[in-house]
Short mmCIF file of C-alpha atoms in Angstrom, two decimals:
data_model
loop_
_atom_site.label_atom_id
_atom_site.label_comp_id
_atom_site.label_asym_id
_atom_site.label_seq_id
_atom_site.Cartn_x
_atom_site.Cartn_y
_atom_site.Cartn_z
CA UNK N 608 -7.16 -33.11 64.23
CA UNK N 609 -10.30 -32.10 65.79
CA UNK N 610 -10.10 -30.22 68.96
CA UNK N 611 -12.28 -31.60 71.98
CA UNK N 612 -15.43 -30.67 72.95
CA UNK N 613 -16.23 -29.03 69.06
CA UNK N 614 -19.78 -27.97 68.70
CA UNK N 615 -21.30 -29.69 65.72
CA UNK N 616 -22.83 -27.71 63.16
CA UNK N 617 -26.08 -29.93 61.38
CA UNK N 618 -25.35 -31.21 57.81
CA UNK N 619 -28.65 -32.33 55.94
CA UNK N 620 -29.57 -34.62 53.50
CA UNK N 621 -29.14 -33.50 50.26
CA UNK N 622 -29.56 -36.38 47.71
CA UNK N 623 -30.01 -40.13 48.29
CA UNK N 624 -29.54 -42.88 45.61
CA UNK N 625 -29.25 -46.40 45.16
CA UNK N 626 -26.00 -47.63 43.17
CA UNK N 627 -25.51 -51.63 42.29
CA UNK N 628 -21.95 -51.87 42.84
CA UNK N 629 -18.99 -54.54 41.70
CA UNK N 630 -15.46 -55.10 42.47
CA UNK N 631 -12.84 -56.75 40.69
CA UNK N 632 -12.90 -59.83 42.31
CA UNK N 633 -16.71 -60.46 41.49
CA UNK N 634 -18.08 -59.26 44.59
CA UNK N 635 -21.35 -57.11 44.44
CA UNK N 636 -23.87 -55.47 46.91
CA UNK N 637 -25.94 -52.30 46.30
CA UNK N 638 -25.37 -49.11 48.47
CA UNK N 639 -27.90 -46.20 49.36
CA UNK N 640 -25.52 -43.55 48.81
CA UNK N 641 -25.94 -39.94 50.30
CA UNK N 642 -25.08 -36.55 49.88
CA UNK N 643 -25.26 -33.57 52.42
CA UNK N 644 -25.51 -29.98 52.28
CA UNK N 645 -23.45 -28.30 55.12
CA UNK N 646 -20.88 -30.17 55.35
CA UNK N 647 -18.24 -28.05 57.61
CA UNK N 648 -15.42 -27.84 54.70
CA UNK N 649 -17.43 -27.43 51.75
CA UNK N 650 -16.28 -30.74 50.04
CA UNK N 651 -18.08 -33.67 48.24
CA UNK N 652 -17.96 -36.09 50.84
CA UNK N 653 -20.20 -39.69 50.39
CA UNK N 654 -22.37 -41.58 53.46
CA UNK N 655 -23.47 -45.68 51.88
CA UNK N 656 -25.71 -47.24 53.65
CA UNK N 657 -24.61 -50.93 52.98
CA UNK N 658 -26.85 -53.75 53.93
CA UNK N 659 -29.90 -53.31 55.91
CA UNK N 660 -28.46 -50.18 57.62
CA UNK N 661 -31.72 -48.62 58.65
CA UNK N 662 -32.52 -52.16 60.52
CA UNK N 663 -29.03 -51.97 61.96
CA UNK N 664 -30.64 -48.26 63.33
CA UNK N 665 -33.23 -49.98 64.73
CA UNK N 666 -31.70 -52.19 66.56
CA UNK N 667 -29.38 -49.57 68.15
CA UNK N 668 -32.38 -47.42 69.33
CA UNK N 669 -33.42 -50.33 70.64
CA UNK N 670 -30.13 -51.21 72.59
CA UNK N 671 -29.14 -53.57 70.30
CA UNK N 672 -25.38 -53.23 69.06
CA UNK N 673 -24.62 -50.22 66.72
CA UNK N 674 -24.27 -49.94 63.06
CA UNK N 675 -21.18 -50.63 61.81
CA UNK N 676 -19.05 -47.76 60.41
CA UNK N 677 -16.07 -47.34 58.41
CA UNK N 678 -14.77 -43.55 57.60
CA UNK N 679 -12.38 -44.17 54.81
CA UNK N 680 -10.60 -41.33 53.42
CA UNK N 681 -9.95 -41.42 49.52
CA UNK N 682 -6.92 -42.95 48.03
CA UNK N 683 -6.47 -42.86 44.35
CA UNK N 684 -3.58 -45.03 44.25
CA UNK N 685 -4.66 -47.78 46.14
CA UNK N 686 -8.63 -47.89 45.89
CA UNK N 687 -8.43 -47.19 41.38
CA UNK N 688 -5.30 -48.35 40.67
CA UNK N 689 -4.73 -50.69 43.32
CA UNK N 690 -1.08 -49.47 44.33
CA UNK N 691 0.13 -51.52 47.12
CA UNK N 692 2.52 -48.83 48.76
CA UNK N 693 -0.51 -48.75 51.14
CA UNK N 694 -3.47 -51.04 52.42
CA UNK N 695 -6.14 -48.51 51.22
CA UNK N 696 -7.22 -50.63 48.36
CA UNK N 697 -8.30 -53.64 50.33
CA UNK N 698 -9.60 -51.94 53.24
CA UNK N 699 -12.19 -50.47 51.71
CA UNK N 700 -13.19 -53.88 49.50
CA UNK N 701 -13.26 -55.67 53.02
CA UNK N 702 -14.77 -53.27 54.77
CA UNK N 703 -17.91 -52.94 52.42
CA UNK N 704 -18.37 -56.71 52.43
CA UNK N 705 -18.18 -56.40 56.52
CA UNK N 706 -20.54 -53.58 56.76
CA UNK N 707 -23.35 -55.11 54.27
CA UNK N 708 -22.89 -58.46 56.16
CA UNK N 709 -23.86 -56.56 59.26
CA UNK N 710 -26.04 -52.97 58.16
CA UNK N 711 -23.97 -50.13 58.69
CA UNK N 712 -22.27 -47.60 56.90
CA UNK N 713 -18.79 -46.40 54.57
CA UNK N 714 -17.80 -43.16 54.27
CA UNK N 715 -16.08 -42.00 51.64
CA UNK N 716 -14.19 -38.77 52.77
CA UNK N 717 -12.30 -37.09 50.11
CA UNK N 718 -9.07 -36.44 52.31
CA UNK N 719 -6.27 -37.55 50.25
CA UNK N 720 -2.63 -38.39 51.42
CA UNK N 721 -4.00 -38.25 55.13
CA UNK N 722 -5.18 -34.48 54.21
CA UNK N 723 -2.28 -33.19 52.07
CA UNK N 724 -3.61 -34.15 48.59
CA UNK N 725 -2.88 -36.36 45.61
CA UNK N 726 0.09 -34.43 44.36
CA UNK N 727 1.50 -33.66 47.81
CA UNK N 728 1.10 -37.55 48.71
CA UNK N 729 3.23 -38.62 45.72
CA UNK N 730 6.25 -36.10 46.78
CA UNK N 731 5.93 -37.60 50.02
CA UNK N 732 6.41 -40.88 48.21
CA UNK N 733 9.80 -39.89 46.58
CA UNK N 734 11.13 -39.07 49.82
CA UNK N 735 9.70 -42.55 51.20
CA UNK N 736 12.15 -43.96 48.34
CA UNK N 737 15.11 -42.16 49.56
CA UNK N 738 14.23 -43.18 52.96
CA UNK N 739 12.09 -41.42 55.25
CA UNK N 740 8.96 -43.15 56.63
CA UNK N 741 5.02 -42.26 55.78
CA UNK N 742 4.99 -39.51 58.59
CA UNK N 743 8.58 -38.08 58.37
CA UNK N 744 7.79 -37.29 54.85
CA UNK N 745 4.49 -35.93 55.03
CA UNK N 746 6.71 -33.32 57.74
CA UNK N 747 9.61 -32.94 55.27
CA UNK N 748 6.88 -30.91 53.35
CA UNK N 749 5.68 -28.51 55.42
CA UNK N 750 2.63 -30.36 56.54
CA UNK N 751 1.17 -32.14 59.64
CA UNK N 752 1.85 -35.89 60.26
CA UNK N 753 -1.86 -36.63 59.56
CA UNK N 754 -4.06 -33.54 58.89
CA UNK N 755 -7.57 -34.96 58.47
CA UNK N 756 -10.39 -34.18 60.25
CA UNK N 757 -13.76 -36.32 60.94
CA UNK N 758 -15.94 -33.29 61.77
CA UNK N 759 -17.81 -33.92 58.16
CA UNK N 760 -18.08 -37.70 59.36
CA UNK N 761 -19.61 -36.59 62.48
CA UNK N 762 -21.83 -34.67 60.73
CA UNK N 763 -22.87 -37.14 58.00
CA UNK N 764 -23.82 -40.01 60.89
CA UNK N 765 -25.53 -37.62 63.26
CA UNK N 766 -27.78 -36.78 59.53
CA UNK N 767 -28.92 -40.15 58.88
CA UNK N 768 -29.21 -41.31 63.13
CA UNK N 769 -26.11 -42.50 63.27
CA UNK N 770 -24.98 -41.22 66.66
CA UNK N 771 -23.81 -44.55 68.30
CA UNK N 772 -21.37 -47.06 66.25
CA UNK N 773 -19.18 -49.72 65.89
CA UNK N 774 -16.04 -48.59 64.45
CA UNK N 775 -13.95 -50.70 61.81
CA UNK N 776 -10.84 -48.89 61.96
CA UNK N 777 -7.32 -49.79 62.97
CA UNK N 778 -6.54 -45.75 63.83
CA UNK N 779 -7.37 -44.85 67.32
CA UNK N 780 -7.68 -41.49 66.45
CA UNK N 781 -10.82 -41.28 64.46
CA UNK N 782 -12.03 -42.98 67.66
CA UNK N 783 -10.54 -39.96 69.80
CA UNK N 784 -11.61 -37.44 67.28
CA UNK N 785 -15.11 -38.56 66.51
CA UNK N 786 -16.23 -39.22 69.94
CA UNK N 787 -15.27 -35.28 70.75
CA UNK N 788 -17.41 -34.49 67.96
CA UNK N 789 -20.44 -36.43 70.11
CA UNK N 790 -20.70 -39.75 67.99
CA UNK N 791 -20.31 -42.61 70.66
CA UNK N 792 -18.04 -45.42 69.70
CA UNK N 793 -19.31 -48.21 71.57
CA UNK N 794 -16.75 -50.82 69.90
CA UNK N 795 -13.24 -50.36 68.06
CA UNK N 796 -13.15 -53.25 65.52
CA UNK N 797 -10.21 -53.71 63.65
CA UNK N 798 -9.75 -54.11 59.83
CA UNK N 799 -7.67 -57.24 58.64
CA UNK N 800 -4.01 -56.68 57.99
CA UNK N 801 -3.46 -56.46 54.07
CA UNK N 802 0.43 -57.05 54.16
CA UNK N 803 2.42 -57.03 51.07
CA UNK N 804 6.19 -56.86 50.49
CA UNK N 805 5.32 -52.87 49.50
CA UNK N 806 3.87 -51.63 52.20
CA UNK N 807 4.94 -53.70 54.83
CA UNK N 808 7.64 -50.61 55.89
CA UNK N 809 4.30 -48.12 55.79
CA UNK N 810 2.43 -50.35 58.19
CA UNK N 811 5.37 -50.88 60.77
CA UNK N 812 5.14 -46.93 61.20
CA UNK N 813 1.06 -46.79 61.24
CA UNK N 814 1.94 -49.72 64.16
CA UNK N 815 5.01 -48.42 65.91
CA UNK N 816 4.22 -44.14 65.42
CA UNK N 817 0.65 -43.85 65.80
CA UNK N 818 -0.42 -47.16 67.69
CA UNK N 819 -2.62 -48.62 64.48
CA UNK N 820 -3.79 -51.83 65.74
CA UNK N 821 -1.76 -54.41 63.59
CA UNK N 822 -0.23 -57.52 64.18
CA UNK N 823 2.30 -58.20 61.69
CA UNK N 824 4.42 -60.64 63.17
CA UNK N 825 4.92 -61.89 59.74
CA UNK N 826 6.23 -58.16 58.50
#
């Protein structure tokens, strides 16, 4: 995490490109997708402007509601190969249907396993299987329970004008986090819950360790 009151270095636009995309399920929309010099860890994180996102700026300036915004960190296993250990995979196919509905923005932040990394996150699965839960095993390996940090995401939306948003998260603390890093979340709006018979043991502990807002009654 972030500490409070962090002074934000500027990122800058570095390349911006516009990419047709498609999902499995036949659902397609075109994103202006950014890159940044100075970014504050050095890595290739994305910013896609979905929908009329610049519109969606206009309106905020304007006191209309701000653009909705989704930081989603990468997941291999669930947004490629569509693993359902975790909800990753459709979160970010709802989510970019959401934000192009309403002109916003998805970032992709390359922060695998909640900041450990791919191979990391898949020794944390093992001891999943022999019992612990998604935090407790991320701990049995010598690292934090979530070690991400939204200072790049910060610095992406504060690049483009995005200083005021609409969140679509289920995670208060990219809320906590990117509101010390200046970025004004004027709404929390929660994702859908993408239950399955394999993760529903992974979302009980997002719910019940780290107050995710999900209702799964039918878990």
């Amino acid at each position: 995490m972030t500490a409070s009151s962090t002074v934000l270095a500027a990122a800058s636009e570095r390349t911006h490109v516009r990419v047709p995309m498609r999902f499995s399920d036949g659902y397609a929309t075109t994103a202006d997708v950014f890159t940044f010099d100075g970014l504050a860890d050095g890595r290739e994180h994305l910013l896609l402007g979905l929908g009329d996102w610049q519109g969606a700026l206009e309106r905020a300036a304007s006191g209309g509601p701000a653009p909705l915004v989704r930081p989603h960190s990468e997941c291999l296993t669930g947004d490629v190969f569509g693993s359902e250990r975790c909800d990753c995979g459709p979160q970010l196919r709802e989510a970019v249907e959401r934000i192009a509905d309403e002109g916003g923005f998805l970032l992709y932040l390359r922060q695998e396993g909640r900041g450990i990394g791919l191979y990391a996150k898949l020794d944390a699965y093992a001891l999943q299987d022999a019992g612990l839960d998604t935090y407790e095993a991320n701990v049995a390996l010598g690292h934090g329970e979530d070690e991400r940090d939204y200072t790049v995401a910060a610095q992406m939306l504060t690049a483009v004008g995005g200083s005021a948003i609409r969140l679509l998260s289920n995670n208060p603390d990219k809320a906590v986090q990117l509101e010390a890093l200046g970025i004004a979340v004027e709404e929390r709006v929660p994702t859908a819950v993408h239950l399955s018979a394999a993760n529903a043991g992974y979302l009980r502990a997002k719910r019940d360790h780290t107050a995710h807002t999900l209702d799964l009654s039918a878990a």
